[in-house]
Short mmCIF file of C-alpha atoms in Angstrom, two decimals:
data_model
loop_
_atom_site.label_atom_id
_atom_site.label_comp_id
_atom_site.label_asym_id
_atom_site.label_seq_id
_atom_site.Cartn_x
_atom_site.Cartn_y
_atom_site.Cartn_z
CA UNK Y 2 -0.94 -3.83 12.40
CA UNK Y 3 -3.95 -3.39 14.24
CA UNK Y 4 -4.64 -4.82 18.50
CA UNK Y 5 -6.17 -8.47 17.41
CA UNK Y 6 -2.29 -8.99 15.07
CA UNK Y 7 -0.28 -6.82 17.71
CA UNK Y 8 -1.92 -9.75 20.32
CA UNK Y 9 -0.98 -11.99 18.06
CA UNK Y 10 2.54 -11.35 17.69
CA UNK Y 11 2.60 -10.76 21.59
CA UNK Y 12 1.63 -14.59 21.95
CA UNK Y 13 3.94 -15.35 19.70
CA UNK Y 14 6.78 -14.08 21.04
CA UNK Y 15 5.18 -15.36 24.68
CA UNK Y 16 5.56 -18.80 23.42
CA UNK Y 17 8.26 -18.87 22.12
CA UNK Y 18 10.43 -17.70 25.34
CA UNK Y 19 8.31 -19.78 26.91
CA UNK Y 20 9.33 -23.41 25.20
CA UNK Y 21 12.75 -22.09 25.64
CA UNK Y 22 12.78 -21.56 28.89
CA UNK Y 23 10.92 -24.51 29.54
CA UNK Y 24 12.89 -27.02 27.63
CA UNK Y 25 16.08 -25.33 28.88
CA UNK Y 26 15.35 -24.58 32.72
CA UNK Y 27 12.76 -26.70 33.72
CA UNK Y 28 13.53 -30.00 30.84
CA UNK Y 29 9.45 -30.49 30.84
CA UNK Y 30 8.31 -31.85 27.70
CA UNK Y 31 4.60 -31.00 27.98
CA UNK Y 32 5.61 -27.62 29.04
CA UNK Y 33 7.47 -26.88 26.05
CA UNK Y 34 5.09 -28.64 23.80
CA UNK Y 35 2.26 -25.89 25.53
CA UNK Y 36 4.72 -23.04 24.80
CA UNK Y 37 5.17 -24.51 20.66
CA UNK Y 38 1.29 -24.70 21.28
CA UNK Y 39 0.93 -20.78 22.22
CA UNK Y 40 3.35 -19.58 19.54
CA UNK Y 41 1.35 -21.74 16.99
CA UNK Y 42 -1.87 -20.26 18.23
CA UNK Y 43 0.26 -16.66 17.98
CA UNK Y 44 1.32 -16.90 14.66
CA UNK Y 45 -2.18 -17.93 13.06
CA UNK Y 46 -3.64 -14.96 15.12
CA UNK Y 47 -1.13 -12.71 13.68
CA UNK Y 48 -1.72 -13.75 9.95
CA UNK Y 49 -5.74 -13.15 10.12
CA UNK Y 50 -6.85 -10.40 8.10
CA UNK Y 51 -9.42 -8.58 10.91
CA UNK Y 52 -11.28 -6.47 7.69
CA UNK Y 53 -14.36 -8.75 7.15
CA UNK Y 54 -14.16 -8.06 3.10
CA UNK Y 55 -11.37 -8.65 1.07
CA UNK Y 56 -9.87 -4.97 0.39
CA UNK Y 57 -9.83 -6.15 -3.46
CA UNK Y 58 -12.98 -6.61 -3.29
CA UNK Y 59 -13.75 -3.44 -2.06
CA UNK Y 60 -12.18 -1.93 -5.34
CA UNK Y 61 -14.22 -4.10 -7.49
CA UNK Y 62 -16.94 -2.93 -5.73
CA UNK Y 63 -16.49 0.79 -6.27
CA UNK Y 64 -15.84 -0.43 -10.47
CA UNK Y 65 -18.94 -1.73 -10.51
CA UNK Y 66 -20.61 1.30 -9.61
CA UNK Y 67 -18.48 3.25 -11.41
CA UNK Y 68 -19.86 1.24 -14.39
CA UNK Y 69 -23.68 1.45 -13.70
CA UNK Y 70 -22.91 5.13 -13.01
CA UNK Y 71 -21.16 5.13 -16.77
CA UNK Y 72 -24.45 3.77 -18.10
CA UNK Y 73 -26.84 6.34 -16.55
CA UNK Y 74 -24.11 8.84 -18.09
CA UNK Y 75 -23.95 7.97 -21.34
CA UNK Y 76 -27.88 7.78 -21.27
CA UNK Y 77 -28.31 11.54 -20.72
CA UNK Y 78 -24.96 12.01 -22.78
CA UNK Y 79 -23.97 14.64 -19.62
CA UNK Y 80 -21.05 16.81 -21.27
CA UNK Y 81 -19.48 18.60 -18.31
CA UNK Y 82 -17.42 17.96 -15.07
CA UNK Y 83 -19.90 17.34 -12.26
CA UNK Y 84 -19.55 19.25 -8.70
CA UNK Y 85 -19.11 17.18 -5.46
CA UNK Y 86 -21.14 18.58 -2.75
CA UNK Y 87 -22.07 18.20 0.94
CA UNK Y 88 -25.66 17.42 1.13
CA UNK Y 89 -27.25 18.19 4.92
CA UNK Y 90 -27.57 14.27 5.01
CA UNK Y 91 -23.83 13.42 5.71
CA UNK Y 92 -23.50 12.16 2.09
CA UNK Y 93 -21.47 13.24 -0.55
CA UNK Y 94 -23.71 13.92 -4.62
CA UNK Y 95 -22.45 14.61 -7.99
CA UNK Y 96 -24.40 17.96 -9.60
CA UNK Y 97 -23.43 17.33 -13.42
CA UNK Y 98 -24.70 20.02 -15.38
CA UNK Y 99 -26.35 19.15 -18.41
CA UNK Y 100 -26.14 22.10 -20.46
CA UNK Y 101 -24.45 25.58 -19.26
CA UNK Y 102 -22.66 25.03 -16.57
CA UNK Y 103 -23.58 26.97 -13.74
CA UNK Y 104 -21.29 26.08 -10.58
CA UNK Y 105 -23.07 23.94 -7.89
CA UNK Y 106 -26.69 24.04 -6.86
CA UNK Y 107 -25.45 25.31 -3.68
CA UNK Y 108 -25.97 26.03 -0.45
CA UNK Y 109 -29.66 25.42 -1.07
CA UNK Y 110 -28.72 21.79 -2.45
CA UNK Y 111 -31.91 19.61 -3.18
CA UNK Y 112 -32.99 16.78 -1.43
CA UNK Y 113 -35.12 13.45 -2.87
CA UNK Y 114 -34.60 14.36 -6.52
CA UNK Y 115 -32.33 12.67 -9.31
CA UNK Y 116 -33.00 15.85 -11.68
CA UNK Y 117 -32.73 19.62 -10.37
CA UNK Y 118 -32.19 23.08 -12.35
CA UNK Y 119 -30.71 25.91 -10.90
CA UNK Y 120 -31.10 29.50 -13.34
CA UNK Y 121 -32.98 27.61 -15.71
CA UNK Y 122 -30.49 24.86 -16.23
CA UNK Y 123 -31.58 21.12 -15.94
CA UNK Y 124 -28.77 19.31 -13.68
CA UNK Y 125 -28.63 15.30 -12.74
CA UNK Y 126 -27.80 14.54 -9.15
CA UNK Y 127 -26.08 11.00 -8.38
CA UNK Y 128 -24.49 9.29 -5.88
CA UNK Y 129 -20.71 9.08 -6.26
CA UNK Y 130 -19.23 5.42 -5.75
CA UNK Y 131 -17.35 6.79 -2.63
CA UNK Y 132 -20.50 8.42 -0.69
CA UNK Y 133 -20.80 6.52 1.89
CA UNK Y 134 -17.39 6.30 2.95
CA UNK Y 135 -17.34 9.58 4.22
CA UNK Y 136 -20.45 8.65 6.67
CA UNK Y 137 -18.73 5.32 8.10
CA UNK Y 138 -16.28 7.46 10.68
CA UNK Y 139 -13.71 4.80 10.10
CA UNK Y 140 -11.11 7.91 8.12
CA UNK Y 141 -9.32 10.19 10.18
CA UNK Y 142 -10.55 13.63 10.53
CA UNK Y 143 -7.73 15.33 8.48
CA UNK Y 144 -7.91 15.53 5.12
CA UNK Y 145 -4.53 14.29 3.87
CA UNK Y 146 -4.73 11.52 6.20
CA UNK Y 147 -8.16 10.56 5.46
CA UNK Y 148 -7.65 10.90 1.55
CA UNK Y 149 -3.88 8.75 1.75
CA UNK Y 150 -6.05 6.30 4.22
CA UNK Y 151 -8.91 5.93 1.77
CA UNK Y 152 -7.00 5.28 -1.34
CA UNK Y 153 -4.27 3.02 -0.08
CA UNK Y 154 -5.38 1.36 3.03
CA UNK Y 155 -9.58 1.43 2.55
CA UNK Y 156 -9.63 0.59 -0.78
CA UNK Y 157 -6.54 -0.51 -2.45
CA UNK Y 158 -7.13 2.01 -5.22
CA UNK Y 159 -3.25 2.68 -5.71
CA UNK Y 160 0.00 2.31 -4.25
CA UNK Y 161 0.46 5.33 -2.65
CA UNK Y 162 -0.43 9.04 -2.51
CA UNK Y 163 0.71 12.58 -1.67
CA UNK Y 164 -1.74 15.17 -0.76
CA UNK Y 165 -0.83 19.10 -0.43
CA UNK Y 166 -3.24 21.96 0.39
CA UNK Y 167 -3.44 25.28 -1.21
CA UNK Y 168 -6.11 27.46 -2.73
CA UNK Y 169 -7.13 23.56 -3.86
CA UNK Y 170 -6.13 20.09 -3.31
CA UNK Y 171 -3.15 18.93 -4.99
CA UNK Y 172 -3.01 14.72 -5.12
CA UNK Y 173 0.09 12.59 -6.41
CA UNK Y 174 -1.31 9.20 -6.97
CA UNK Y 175 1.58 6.37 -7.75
CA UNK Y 176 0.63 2.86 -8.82
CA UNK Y 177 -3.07 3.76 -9.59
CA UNK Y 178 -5.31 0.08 -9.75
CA UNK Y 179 -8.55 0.77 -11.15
CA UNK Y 180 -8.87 -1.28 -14.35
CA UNK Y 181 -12.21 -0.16 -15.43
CA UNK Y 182 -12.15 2.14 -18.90
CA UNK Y 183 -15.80 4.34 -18.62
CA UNK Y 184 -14.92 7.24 -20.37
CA UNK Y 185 -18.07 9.13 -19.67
CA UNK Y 186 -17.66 8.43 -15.91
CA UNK Y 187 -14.26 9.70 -16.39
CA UNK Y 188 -15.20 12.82 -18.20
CA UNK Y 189 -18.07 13.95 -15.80
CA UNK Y 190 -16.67 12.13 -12.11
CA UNK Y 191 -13.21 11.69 -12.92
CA UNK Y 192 -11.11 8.70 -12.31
CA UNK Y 193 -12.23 6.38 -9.52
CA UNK Y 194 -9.11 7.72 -7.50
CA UNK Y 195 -9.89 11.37 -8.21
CA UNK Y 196 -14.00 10.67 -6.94
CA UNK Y 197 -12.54 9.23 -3.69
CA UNK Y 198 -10.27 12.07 -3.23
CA UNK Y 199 -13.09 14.58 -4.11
CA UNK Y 200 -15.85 13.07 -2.32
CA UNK Y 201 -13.37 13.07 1.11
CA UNK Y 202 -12.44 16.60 0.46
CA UNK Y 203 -16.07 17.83 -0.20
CA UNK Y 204 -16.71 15.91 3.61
CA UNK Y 205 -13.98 17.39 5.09
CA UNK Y 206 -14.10 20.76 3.98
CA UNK Y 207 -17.77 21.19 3.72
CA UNK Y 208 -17.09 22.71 0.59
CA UNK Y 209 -18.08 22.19 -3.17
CA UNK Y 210 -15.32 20.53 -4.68
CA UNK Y 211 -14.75 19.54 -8.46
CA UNK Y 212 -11.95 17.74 -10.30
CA UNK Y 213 -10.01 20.97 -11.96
CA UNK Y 214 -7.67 18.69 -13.93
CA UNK Y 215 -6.06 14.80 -14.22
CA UNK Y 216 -2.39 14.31 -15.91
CA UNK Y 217 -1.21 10.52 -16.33
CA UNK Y 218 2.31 10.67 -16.12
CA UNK Y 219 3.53 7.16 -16.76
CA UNK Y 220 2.81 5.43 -13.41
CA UNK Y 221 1.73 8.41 -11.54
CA UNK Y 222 -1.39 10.89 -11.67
CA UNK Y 223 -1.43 14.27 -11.04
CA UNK Y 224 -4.87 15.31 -9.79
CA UNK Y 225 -6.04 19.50 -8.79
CA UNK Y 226 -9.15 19.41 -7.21
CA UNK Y 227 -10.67 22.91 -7.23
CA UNK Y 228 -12.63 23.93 -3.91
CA UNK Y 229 -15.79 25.99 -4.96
CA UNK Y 230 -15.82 29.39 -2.14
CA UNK Q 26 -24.51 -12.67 16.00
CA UNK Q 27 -22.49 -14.95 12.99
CA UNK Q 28 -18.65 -15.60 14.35
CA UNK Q 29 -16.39 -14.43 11.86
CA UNK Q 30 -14.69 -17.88 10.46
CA UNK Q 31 -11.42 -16.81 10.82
CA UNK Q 32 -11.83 -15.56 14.54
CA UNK Q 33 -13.36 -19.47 14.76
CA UNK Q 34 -10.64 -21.11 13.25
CA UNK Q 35 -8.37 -19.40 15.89
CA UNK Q 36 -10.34 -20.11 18.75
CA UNK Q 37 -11.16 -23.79 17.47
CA UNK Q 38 -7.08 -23.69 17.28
CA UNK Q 39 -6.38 -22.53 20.88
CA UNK Q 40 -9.17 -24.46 22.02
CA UNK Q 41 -7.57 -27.66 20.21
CA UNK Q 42 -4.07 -26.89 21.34
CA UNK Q 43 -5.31 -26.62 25.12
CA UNK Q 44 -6.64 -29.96 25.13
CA UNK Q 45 -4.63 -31.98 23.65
CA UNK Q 46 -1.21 -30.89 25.50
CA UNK Q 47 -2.86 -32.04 29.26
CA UNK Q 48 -4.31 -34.78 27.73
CA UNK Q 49 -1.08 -36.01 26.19
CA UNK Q 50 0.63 -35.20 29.48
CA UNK Q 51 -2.14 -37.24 31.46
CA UNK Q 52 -1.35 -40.13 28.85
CA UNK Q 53 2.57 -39.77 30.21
CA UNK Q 54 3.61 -38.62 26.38
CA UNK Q 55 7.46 -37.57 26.57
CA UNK Q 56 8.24 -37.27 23.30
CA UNK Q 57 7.86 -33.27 21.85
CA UNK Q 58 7.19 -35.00 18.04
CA UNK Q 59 3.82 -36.37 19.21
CA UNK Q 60 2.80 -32.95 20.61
CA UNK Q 61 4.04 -31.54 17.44
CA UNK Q 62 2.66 -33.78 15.33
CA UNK Q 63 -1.28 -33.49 17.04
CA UNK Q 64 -0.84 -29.61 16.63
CA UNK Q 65 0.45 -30.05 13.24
CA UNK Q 66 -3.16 -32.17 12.20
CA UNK Q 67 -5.50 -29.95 14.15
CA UNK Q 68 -3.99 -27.18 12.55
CA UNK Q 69 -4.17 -28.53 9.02
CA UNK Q 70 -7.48 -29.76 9.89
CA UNK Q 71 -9.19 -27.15 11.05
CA UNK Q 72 -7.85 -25.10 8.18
CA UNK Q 73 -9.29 -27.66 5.49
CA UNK Q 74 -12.57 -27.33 7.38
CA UNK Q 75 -13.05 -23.75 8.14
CA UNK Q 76 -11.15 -21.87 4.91
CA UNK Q 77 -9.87 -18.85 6.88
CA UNK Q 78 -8.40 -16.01 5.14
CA UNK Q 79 -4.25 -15.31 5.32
CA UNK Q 80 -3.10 -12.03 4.78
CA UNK Q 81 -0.13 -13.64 3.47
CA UNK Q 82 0.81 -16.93 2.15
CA UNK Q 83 0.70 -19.50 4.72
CA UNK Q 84 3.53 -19.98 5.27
CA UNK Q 85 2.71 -21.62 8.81
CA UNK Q 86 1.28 -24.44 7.86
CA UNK Q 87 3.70 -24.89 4.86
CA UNK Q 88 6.24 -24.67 8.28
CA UNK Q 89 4.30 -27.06 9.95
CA UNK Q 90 3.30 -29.79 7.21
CA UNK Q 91 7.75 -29.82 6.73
CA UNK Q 92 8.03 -30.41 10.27
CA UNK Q 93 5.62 -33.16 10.14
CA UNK Q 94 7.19 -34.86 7.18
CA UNK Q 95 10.77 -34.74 9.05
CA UNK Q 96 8.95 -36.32 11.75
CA UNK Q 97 7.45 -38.97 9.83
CA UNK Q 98 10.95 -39.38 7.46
CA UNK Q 99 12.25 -40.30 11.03
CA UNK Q 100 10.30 -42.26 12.43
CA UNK Q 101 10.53 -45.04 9.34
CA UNK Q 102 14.09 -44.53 9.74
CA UNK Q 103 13.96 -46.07 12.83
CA UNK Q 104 11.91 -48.31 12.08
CA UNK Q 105 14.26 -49.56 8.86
CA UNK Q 106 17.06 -49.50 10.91
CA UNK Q 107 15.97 -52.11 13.77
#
């Protein structure tokens, strides 16, 4: 509950001691009618939704992406897990290596260019779904609680998560929403939960990260992301 | 800058609310079903007009329409029974 419900319920429960006491203490009809009034006015307040976009919507948005990212994928048939890394602008990119895989172009990352090579291999650099998130200050600054805040609260992606920290990131995701089935995005990004989670941890830690492994375990997914030193 | 609707719907609400319980005061209006019943319209009303979002059903104005209808069921009791 954020201030604008929280002021809501406050009015609420305002009016409604107020009609009481009013119709009980002071037997003035327009007085109680003006405390039914407030805890009216109370209750709608606390039922608003204050996020301007649906949080649904915000899911289908990400799909969407995911999709035209799928597209561009499948186009240059990219064959290996990408690497999620800090650029010096804030945002989070994808380095997908298209042939040998040679770890992240790193820390001398390009800038302005969809197509890089680092020792001779070619690599494609996109923009994950979730870049931007990172830049809009609206997670908390540690990484569990950003990553839980992201997935459950931001976007709706699942129903909850567990994050623990080691040598990499561990993630627990139950109830996981994303409908969308873009295999190549999943090969080379991951699922849309895992790309959240990686593109928060690559903010956070300032680190290359990349998506070591994903287990579906009924309703739960077990995710490793790797941090690259 | 573009008022978010459902901030507008609430302070179209409050603002409704505020004038019509001096006004029905003014007028000498005793009864607590007429109060309820002009708060139950401009709440329906403004809701038809303005489309804000709930977070959860609305179950407010599903509260308020049933008060209403008692109201109404009521009043042509008393009127039948004269």
């Amino acid at each position: 509950m954020d201030r604008f419900n929280a002021f809501g319920a406050s009015l609420a429960a305002f009016g409604a001691v107020f009609a009481l006491f009013s119709h009980l203490m002071v037997s003035s009809i327009p007085l109680t009618a003006l405390g039914l009034g407030i805890l009216i006015l109370g209750l709608s307040i606390l039922i608003t939704p204050t996020e301007p976009i649906p949080r649904g919507a915000v899911r289908g948005l990400l799909e969407g992406s995911a999709l035209s990212l799928e597209a561009i994928l499948e186009m240059v048939d990219a064959p290996n897990r990408g690497y999620y890394v800090p650029h010096g602008d804030g945002r989070i990119y994808v380095h997908i290596p298209l042939a040998g895989d040679r770890g992240p172009i790193y820390p001398e990352t390009p800038t302005g260019s969809m197509v890089a090579e680092k020792d001779g291999e070619p690599y494609i650099i996109l923009l994950p779904p979730a870049s931007e998130f990172v830049r809009m200050g609206d997670l908390p600054e540690d990484l569990e609680s950003a990553i839980s805040e992201a997935l459950t609260g931001l976007t709706e992606l699942c129903e909850s998560v567990e994050v623990a920290r080691g040598e990499g990131v561990a993630l627990r995701v139950r109830g996981p929403r994303a409908l969308i089935g873009a295999g190549r995005f999943r090969l080379v990004m991951g699922s849309l939960e895992a790309s959240v989670a990686a593109c928060i941890a690559a903010a956070r830690m300032g680190r290359p990260v990349r998506i070591a492994s994903e287990e579906d375990d009924g309703k739960t997914r077990r995710i490793i992301l790797e941090v690259i030193p | 800058m573009i008022l978010d609707r459902n901030i507008l719907f609430n302070i179209i609400l409050g603002a409704m609310i505020f004038i019509t319980v001096p006004s029905l005061a003014a007028l000498g209006e005793n009864r607590l079903d007429a109060y309820m019943s002009l708060f139950t319209l401009e709440y329906l009303t403004a809701l038809a007009i303005l489309r804000p979002r709930r977070r959860i059903r609305d179950l407010l104005a599903l509260a308020l329409t049933s008060i209403f209808a008692v109201i109404v069921a009521f009043r042509i009791w008393e009127v039948l029974m004269r």
